Structures are given as C-alpha cells and as structure tokens.
Amino acid sequence: MRVKAIMIRILLQLAHDKRTIGLMIFAQILILTLMSFIFDGSDYHPKIGIINAPITFVNKLEDNDAEVTRYDENNAYYTLSQSEVDAIINFENGIPHVMLECSDPSKTKAVLKLVQDVSNKLNTAYKPDITYLYGYEDMAAFDNFGPILIGFFIFFFVFLISGVAFLGERTSGTLERILATPLRRWEIVIGYIFGFGVFTIIQSTLISWYSINILNIMMVGSFDLVLLITILTALVALTIGMFISAFANNEMQMIQFIPIIIVPQIFFSGLFDLSTMAKWLQSIGHFMPLWYIADALRNIMIRGKGWNDIAFDVLILILICIFFIIANILVLKKYRKI
C-alpha cells in the first residue's frame, strides 16, 4: 500500500506539471520529425559550372543527375567563390581543369567521383587537372565541422549556464532585492548582461584559441573576426538564456527547454547537408541564430573571407541580441513595474 501511495503521488505530481508532460512527448516528436526530414532527403546532386565543355561531356554529367550550368570565364569563378556551385570545369586543349570549392569534403568527393565516372564512360584517356579554391586535397571532415562545433558549444553552454544562473538569482531572492531598489528594468538587464558577459567573452576567447592553435582546426581568415563572432554568439546565448529562465521555476525546468531551443538548431547549423531537403524546410534555418553563427565562422575559417562577407550575419546576431534585451526588460514587468 505504501508503494502504491508513492506511485499515486508521483502520477498526480506529473499530471499537474503540464510542461513536463508536453516536453516528454512533443519535444521528442519534434526532434524525430526533423530527423526524418533530414535523413530521408533525396540524394545529393553536385552543382557543376561548365566553361567550354564538349556537349558529350555535359550530357554525361546531366545523365548522372548533376546540376549543370554554363558560364563564361568572367563570372564562373565569382560564382564558385560565392559557393553557388561545387566546382567549375573549364576545358582547355581537350583537358578538363576542375576547380573545386572544397569547403565541404563530402561534396568534393561527390564531384571527383562524378568526373571520374563520366571520364570512364566516355573512354577518355586524359587525367583531369584538379585545383582547390578553399581547403585542400585531404581536407578532414573535422575541418569542415570544426567552426560549427565551436559556435554550437559556446552557444549551448552559455545558454545553459546563464539561464540557470539567472534562475538562481530569482529563486535565491537576489533579484527581488535588486528590484526593490530605484534601478530601472533596463539598467538591471544591462547590468546582468555586462556581468555575465565578461565571463562569456573570456570563455569564447579561450575556446576559439584552443580549437585553432591546439586542435589545429583549419583557420584561413582573421582570428579577430572569429573572436567577434564567438563573442556575439555568447551574447546571443546569454540574452536568450536569461529570457527563457523567466519561464522556469527550477533548474530541471530550465534543462527541459534544451530539446526545444538547442536541439533543432543543431539540425540547421550545417552539420547536416540541408540542400537535399525541401526548400520550405531549408528556410527554417534562417530563423535560428546558430545558422548565422555557423555561416560566419565557416566563411572566416574555411573560406578565408573578410568583413564584407560576414557583415549580414553580424547584423542579424546584433539584432537578435537587441530583441532579447528588450524582451528581458519587458519580462521583468511581471516582477515589478518601474
């Protein structure tokens, strides 16, 4: 009977905790649904830019489901530099010169296999001349994923630590005592952001330095720009973590938000190839901070690009920070009206 009493108490407790029940069921359904969309996508078809290629060669590429686009030399390599195609094939004296974009090793292998298969089918004896715009011939998968992982781990741990820490400020009564002072809501929020922000900036700097200098993750661009993006990453995670903590009553409830806030962003960060998915599903990634973080870090670290190429990503991250700062100020209304 005593065991039964404990069981009934637990069941009644769970029945009254609608958030836990919802996350236990619907969060897993959401994640499994996203996984099914990603892993059940169609096969990847390389995007090839062609210059001066024989029609037989082009036809064979298309027969192998490649997406072929003809260019002139004036804009072909610009298109490649913008990562709109995976490779440019330029025929000179009957020999194909293949320039690979090479920021994604899996796509590079797909292009090389395609060129080799087409050459074999045409019974040609020539050996393609291979060059690389970004990366290198034996570029490891970790070099491709490294920038994404740097952004993800900074985002994840800052989100979790800041959310739990700010929750602790509330549950311990510290925030209540601060609210009893003449400070305005925006002063409180900015003060907390600066306070936690110092730690997150140090964390971001150390993680970036360690990843590049100790783990030897590929680094072509400016380390200062990497620091800028990782610091913005930490600030975005900090403001989001503070905002989400306002809807949690304890640390367990804060952790329950991870499947909703963090996990979906992993799928759209670039760790998985989204180009085989439906266009409407790909567009979801543009509403997630980690998409812009990963895009900027890959442009800097793998492609060696500068400020002009990451300015839009930086702008979006700053706007996200501002949005959640305002949201945090408004959320404090439920604790005190100032």
mmCIF file with all atom_site columns, C-alpha atoms in Angstrom, residues 12 30 41 83 97 134 188 230 299 301 338:
data_model
loop_
_atom_site.group_PDB
_atom_site.id
_atom_site.type_symbol
_atom_site.label_atom_id
_atom_site.label_alt_id
_atom_site.label_comp_id
_atom_site.label_asym_id
_atom_site.label_entity_id
_atom_site.label_seq_id
_atom_site.pdbx_PDB_ins_code
_atom_site.Cartn_x
_atom_site.Cartn_y
_atom_site.Cartn_z
_atom_site.occupancy
_atom_site.B_iso_or_equiv
_atom_site.pdbx_formal_charge
_atom_site.auth_seq_id
_atom_site.auth_comp_id
_atom_site.auth_asym_id
_atom_site.auth_atom_id
_atom_site.pdbx_PDB_model_num
ATOM 1  C CA . LEU A 1 12  ? -0.565 13.192 -9.553  1.00 0.00 ? 12  LEU A CA 1
ATOM 2  C CA . LEU A 1 30  ? 9.545  17.331 -32.932 1.00 0.00 ? 30  LEU A CA 1
ATOM 3  C CA . GLY A 1 41  ? 16.049 13.637 -48.137 1.00 0.00 ? 41  GLY A CA 1
ATOM 4  C CA . SER A 1 83  ? 29.707 28.761 -53.056 1.00 0.00 ? 83  SER A CA 1
ATOM 5  C CA . HIS A 1 97  ? 40.561 21.762 -65.494 1.00 0.00 ? 97  HIS A CA 1
ATOM 6  C CA . TYR A 1 134 ? 39.213 26.603 -50.496 1.00 0.00 ? 134 TYR A CA 1
ATOM 7  C CA . ILE A 1 188 ? 19.061 45.695 -14.298 1.00 0.00 ? 188 ILE A CA 1
ATOM 8  C CA . THR A 1 230 ? 32.162 33.914 -30.923 1.00 0.00 ? 230 THR A CA 1
ATOM 9  C CA . ASN A 1 299 ? 33.279 31.820 -44.180 1.00 0.00 ? 299 ASN A CA 1
ATOM 10 C CA . MET A 1 301 ? 37.880 29.865 -41.006 1.00 0.00 ? 301 MET A CA 1
ATOM 11 C CA . ILE A 1 338 ? 9.069  50.585 -12.952 1.00 0.00 ? 338 ILE A CA 1
#
